[in-house]
PDB file of C-alpha atoms in Angstrom:
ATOM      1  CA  UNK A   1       0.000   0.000   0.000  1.00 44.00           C
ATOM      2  CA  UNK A   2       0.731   3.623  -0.982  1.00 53.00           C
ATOM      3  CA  UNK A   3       2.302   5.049   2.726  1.00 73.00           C
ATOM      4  CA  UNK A   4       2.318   9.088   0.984  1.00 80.00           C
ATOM      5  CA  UNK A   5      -0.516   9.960  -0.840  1.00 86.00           C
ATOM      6  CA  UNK A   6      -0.616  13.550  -2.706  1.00 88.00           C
ATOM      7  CA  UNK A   7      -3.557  15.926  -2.870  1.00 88.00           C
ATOM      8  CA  UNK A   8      -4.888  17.038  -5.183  1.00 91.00           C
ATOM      9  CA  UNK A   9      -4.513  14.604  -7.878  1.00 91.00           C
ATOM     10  CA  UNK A  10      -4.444  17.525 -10.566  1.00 94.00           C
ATOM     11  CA  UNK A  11      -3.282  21.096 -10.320  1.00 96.00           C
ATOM     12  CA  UNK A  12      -4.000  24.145 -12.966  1.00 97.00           C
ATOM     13  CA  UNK A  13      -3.077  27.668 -11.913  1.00 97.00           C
ATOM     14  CA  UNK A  14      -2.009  30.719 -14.036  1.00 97.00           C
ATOM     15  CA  UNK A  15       1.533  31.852 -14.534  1.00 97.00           C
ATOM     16  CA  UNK A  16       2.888  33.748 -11.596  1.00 97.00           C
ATOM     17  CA  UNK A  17       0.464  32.493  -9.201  1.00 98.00           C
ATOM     18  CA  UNK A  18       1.393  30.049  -6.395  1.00 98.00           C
ATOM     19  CA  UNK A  19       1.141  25.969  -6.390  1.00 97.00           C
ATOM     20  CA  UNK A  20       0.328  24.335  -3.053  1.00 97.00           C
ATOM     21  CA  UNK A  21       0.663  20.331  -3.227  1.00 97.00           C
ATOM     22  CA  UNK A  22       0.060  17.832   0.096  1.00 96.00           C
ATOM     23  CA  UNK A  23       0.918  14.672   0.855  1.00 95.00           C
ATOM     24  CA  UNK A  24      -0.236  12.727   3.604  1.00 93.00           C
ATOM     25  CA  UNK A  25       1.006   9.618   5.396  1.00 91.00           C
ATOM     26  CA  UNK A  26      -0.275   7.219   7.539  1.00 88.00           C
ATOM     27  CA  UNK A  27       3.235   5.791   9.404  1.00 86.00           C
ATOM     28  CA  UNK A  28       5.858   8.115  11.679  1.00 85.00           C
ATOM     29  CA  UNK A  29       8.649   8.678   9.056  1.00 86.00           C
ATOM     30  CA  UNK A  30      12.197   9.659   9.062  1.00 86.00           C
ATOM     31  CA  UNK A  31      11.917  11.786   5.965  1.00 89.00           C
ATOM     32  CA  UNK A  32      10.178  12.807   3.538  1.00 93.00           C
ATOM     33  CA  UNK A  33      11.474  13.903   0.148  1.00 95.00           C
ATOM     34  CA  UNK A  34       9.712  15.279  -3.265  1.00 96.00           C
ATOM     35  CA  UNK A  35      10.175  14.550  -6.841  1.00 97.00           C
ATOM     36  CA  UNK A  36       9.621  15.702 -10.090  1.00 97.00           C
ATOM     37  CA  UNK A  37       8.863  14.181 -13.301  1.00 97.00           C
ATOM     38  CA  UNK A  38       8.458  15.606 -17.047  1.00 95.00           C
ATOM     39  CA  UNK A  39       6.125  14.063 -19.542  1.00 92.00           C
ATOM     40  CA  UNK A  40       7.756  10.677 -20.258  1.00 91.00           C
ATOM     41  CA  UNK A  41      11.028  11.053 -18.342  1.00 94.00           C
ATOM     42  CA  UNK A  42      12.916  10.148 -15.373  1.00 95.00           C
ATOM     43  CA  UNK A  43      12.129  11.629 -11.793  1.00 97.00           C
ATOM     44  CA  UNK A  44      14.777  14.282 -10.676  1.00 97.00           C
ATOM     45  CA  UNK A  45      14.898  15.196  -6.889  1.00 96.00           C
ATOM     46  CA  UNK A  46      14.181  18.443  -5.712  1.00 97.00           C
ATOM     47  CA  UNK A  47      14.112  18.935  -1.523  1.00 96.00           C
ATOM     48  CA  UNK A  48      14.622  16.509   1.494  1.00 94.00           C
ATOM     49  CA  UNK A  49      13.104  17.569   4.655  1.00 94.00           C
ATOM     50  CA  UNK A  50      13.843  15.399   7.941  1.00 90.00           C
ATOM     51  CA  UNK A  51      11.099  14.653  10.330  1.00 85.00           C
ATOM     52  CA  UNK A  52      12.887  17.202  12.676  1.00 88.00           C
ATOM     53  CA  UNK A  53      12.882  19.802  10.644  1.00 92.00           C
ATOM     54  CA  UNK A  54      10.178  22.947  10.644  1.00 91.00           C
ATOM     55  CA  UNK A  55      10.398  24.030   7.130  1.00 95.00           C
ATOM     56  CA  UNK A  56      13.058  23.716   4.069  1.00 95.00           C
ATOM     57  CA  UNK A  57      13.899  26.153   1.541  1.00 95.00           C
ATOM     58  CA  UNK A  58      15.359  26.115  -1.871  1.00 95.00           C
ATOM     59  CA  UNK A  59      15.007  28.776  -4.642  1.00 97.00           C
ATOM     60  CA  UNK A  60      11.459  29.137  -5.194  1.00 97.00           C
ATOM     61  CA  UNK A  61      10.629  25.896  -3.156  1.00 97.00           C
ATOM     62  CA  UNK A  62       9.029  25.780   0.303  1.00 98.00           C
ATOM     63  CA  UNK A  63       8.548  22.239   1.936  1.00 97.00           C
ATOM     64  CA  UNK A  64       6.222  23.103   5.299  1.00 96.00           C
ATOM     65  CA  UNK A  65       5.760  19.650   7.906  1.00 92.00           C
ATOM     66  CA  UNK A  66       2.810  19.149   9.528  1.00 90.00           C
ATOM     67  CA  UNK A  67       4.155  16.148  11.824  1.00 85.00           C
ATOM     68  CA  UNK A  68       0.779  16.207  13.808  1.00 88.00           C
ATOM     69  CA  UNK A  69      -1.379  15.998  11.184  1.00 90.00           C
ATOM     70  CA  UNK A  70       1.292  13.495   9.236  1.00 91.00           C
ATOM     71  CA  UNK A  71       1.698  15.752   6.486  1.00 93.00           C
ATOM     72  CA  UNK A  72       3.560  18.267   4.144  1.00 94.00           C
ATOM     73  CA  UNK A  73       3.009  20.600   1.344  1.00 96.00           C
ATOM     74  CA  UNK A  74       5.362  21.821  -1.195  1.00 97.00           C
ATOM     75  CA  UNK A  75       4.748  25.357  -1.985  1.00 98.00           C
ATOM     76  CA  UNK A  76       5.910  26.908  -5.590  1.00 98.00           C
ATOM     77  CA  UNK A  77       5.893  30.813  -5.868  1.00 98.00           C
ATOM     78  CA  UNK A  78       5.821  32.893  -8.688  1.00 98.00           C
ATOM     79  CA  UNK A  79       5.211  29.629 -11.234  1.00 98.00           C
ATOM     80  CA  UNK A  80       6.273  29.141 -14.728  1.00 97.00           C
ATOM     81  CA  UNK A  81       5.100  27.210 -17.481  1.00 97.00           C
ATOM     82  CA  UNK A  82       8.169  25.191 -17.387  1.00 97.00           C
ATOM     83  CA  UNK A  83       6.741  23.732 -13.969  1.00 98.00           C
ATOM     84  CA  UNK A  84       4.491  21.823 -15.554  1.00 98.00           C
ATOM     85  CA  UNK A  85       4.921  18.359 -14.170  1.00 97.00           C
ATOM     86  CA  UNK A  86       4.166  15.745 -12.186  1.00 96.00           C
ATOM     87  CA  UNK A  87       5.161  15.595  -8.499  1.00 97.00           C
ATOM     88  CA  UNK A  88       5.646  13.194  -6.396  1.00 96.00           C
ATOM     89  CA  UNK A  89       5.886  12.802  -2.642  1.00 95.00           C
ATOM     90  CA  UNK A  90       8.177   9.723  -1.401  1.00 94.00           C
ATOM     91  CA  UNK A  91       8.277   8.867   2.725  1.00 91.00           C
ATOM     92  CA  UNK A  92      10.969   7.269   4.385  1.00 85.00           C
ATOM     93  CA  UNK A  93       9.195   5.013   7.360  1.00 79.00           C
ATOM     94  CA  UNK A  94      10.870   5.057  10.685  1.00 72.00           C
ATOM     95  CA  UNK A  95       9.341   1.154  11.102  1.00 63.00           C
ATOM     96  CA  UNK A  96      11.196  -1.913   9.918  1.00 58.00           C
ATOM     97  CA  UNK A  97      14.911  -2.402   9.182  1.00 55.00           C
ATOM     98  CA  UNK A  98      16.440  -1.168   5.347  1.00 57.00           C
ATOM     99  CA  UNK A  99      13.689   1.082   5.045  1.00 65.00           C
ATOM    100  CA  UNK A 100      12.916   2.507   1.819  1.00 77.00           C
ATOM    101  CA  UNK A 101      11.339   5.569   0.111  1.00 86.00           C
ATOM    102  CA  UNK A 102       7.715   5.083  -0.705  1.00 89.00           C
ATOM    103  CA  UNK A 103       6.682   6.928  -3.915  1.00 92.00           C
ATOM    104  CA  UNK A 104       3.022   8.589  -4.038  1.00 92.00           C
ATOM    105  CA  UNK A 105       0.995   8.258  -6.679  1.00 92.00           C
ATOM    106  CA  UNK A 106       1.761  12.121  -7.570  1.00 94.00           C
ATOM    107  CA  UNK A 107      -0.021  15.297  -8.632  1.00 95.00           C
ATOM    108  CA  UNK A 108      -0.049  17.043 -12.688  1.00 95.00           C
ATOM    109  CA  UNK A 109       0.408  20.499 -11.960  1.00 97.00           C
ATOM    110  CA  UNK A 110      -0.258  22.870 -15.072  1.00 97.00           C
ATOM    111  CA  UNK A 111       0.984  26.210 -15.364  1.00 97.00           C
ATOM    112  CA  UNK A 112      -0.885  27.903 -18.090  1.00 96.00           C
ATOM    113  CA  UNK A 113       1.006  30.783 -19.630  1.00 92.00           C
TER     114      UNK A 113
ATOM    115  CA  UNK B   1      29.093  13.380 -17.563  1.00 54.00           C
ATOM    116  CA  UNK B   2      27.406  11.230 -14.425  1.00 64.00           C
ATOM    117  CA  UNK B   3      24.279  10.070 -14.199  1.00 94.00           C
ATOM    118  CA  UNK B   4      21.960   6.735 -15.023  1.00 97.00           C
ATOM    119  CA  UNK B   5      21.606   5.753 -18.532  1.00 97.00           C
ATOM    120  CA  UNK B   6      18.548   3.430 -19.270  1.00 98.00           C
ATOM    121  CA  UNK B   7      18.621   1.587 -23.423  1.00 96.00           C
ATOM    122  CA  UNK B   8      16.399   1.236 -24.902  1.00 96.00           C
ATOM    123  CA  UNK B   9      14.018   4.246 -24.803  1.00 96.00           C
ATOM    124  CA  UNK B  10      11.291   1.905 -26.606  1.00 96.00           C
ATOM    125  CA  UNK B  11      10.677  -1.748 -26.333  1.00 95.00           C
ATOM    126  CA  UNK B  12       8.284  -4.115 -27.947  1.00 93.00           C
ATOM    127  CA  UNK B  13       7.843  -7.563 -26.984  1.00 90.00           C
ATOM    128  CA  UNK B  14       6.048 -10.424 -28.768  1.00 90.00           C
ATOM    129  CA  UNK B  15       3.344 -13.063 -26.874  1.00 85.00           C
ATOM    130  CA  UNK B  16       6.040 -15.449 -25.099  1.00 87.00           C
ATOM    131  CA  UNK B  17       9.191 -13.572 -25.479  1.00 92.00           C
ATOM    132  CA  UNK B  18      11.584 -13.037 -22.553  1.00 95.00           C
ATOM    133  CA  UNK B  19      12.952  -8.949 -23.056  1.00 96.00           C
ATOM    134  CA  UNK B  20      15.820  -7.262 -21.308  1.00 97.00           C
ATOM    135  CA  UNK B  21      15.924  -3.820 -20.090  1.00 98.00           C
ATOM    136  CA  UNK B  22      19.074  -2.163 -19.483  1.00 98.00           C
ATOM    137  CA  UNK B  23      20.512   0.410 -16.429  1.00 98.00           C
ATOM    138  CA  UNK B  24      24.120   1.782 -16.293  1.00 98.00           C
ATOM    139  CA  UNK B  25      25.529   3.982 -13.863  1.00 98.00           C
ATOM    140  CA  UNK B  26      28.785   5.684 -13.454  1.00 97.00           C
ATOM    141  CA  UNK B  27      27.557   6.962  -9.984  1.00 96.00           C
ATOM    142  CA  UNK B  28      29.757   4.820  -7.717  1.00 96.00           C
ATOM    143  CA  UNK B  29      26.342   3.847  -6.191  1.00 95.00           C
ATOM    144  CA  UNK B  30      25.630   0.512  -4.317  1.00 95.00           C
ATOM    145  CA  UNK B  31      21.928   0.679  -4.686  1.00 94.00           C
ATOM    146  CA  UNK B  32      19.975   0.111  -7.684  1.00 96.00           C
ATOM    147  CA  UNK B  33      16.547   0.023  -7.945  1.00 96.00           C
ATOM    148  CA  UNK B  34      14.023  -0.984 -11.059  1.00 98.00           C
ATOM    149  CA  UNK B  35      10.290   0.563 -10.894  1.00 97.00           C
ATOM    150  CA  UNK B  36       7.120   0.150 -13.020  1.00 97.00           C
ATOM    151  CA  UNK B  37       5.169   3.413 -13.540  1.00 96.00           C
ATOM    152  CA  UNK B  38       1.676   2.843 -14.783  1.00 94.00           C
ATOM    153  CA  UNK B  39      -0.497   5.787 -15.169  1.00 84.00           C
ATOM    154  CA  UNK B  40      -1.890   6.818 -11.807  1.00 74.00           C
ATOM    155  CA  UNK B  41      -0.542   4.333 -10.303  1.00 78.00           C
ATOM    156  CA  UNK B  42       2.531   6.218  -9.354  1.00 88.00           C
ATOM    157  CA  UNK B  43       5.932   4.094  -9.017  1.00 93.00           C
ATOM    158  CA  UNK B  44       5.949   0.415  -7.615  1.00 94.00           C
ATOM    159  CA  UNK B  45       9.771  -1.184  -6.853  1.00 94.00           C
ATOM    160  CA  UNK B  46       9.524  -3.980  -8.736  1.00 97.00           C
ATOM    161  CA  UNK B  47      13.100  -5.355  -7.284  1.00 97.00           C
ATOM    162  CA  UNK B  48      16.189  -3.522  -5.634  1.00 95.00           C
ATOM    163  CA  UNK B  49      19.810  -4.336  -5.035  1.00 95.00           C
ATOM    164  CA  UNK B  50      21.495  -3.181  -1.880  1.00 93.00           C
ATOM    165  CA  UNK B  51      25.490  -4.384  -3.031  1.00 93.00           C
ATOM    166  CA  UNK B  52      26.907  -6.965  -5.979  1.00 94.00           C
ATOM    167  CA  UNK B  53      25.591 -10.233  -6.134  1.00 95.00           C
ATOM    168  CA  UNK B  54      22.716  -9.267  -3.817  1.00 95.00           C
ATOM    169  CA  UNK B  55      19.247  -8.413  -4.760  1.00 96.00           C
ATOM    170  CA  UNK B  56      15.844  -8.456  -2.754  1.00 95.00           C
ATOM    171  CA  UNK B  57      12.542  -8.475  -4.221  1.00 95.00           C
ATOM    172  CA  UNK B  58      10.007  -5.713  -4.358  1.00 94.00           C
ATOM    173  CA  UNK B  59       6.189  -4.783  -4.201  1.00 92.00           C
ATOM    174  CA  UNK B  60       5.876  -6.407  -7.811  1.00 95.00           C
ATOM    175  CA  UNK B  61       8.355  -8.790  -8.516  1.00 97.00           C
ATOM    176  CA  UNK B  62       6.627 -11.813 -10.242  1.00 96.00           C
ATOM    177  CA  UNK B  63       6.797 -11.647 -13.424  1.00 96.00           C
ATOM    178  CA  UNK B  64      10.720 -10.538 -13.620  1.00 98.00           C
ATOM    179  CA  UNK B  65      14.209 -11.131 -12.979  1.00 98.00           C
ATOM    180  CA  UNK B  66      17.232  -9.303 -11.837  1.00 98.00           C
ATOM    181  CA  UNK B  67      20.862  -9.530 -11.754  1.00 98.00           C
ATOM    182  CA  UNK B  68      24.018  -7.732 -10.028  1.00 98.00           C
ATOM    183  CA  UNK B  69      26.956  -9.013 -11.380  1.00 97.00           C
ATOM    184  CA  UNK B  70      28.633  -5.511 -11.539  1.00 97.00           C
ATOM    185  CA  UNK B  71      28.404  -2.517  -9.451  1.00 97.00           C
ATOM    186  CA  UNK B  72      27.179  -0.515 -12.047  1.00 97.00           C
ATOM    187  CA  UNK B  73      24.931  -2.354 -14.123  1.00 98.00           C
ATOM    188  CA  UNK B  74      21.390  -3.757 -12.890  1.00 98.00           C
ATOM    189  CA  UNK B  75      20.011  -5.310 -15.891  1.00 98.00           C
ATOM    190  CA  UNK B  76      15.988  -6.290 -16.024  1.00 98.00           C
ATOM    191  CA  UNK B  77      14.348  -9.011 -17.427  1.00 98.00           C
ATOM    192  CA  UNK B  78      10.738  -8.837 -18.388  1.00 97.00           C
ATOM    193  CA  UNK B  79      10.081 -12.479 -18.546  1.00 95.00           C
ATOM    194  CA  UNK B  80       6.862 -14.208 -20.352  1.00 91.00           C
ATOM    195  CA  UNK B  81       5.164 -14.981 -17.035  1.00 90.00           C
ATOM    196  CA  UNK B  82       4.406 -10.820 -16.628  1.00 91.00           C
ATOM    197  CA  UNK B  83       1.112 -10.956 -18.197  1.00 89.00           C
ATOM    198  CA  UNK B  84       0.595  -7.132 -18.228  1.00 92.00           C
ATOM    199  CA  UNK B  85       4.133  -6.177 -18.858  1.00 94.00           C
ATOM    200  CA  UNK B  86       2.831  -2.993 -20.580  1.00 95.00           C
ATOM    201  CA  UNK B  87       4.489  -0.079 -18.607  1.00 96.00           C
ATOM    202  CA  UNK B  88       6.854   2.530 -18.272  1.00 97.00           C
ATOM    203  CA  UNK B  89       9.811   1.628 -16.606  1.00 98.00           C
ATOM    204  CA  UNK B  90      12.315   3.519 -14.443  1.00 98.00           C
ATOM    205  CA  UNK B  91      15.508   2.672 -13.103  1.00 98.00           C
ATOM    206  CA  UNK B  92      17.260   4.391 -10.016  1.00 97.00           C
ATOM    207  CA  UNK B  93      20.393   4.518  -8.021  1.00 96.00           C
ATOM    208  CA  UNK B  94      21.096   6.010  -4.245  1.00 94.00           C
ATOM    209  CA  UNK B  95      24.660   5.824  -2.257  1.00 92.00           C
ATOM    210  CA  UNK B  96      23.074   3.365  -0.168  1.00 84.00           C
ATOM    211  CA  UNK B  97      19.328   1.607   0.011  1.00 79.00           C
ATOM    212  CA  UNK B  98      18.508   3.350   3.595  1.00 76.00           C
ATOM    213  CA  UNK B  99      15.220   5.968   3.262  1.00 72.00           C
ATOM    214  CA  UNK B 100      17.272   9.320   3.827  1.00 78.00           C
ATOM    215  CA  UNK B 101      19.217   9.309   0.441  1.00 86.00           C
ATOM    216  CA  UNK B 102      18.342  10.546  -2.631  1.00 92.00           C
ATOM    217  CA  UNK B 103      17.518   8.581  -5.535  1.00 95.00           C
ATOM    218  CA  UNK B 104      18.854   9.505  -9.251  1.00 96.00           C
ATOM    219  CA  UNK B 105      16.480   8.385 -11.949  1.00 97.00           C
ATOM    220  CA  UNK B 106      17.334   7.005 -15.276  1.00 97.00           C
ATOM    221  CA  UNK B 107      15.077   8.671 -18.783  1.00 97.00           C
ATOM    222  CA  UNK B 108      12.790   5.291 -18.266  1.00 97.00           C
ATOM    223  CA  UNK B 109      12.036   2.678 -20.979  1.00 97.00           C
ATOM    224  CA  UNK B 110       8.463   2.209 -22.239  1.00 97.00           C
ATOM    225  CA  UNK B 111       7.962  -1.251 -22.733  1.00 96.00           C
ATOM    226  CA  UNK B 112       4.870  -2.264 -25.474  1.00 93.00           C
ATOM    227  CA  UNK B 113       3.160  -5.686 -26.439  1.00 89.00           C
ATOM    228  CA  UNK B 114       3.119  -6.033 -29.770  1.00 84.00           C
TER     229      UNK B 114
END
């Protein structure tokens, strides 16, 4: 089973605006990382934020925990039609040994110029 | 240049054939990972490889084969017993299979039925 799921599924907003994407889990975690992924190619890695953490920055990326609520968004500002893509959340659970990330099942976020 | 190199970027397979995906990478990795993205289904680990010679299954691992002979190659074998083998495909490395590293994706390999 899924242990991050995003929310919401699909995203449009204008150019310039702001993108706000969740992603819930159900288990404690370690970490939680997020991804993204252009039509028909690999996922790159954009932030890591530990479970310890209060927020993470980088460049127009804002990664906010919510460890009471097991959750965290990813904020964009000031979006650009070349953020159009899929994102994906991916947990790290602090059960079991040789834990691994779990991928979501990810949100399309269109930026319409 | 570094990175994860994935060949070929389109596969077709015939009813009964055995097909091989390839993953290279000049990373200096230990782990290796092989997904199958379906659309929204998001990414399932098919099977992962923590070190050479060593390889543990995943969430989906019937239907396919794995081997680790070298540290950076983790080739993938999409055998005739994968009913649905219709997919696209990603392969990934990290420095080490724990949660807290990041993992480096290859460009993926769509995989049809002919």
């Amino acid at each position: 089973s899924q242990q991050g799921e995003e929310d919401p599924q699909a995203l449009s907003i204008q150019e310039g605006e702001n993108a706000t994407m969740n992603c819930s889990y159900k288990t404690s975690i370690n970490n939680l990382q997020w991804y993204r992924q252009n039509s028909g190619r690999g996922l790159v890695h954009l932030i890591l934020i530990r479970s310890n953490e209060r927020e993470k920055h980088s460049g127009r990326l804002r990664v906010t925990p919510d460890t009471s609520k097991k959750s965290s968004s990813l904020l964009i500002t000031a979006s650009r039609a070349a953020d159009t893509a899929s994102y994906f959340c991916a947990t790290d659970p602090t059960t079991g040994a040789n834990s691994k990330l779990t991928f979501g099942k990810g949100i399309t976020l269109s930026v319409r110029p | 240049d570094g990175g994860i190199t994935q060949s070929p970027k389109y596969l077709f397979r015939k009813e009964g054939q055995n097909v091989t995906l390839s993953c290279e990478q000049n990373l200096n990795h230990d782990a290796m990972y092989w997904y199958r993205q379906d659309p929204g289904q998001g990414l399932r680990l098919i099977y992962y490889s923590q070190i050479v010679n060593d390889f543990q299954k995943g969430d989906i691992a019937e239907g396919y084969s794995v081997s680790r002979e070298k540290k950076e190659s983790f080739p993938l074998t999409v055998t005739s017993a994968q009913k649905n083998p219709t997919a696209f495909y990603l392969c990934a490395s990290s420095r080490d299979v724990y949660g807290q590293e990041t993992q480096y994706f290859g460009p993926g390999t769509r995989l049809l039925v002919l």
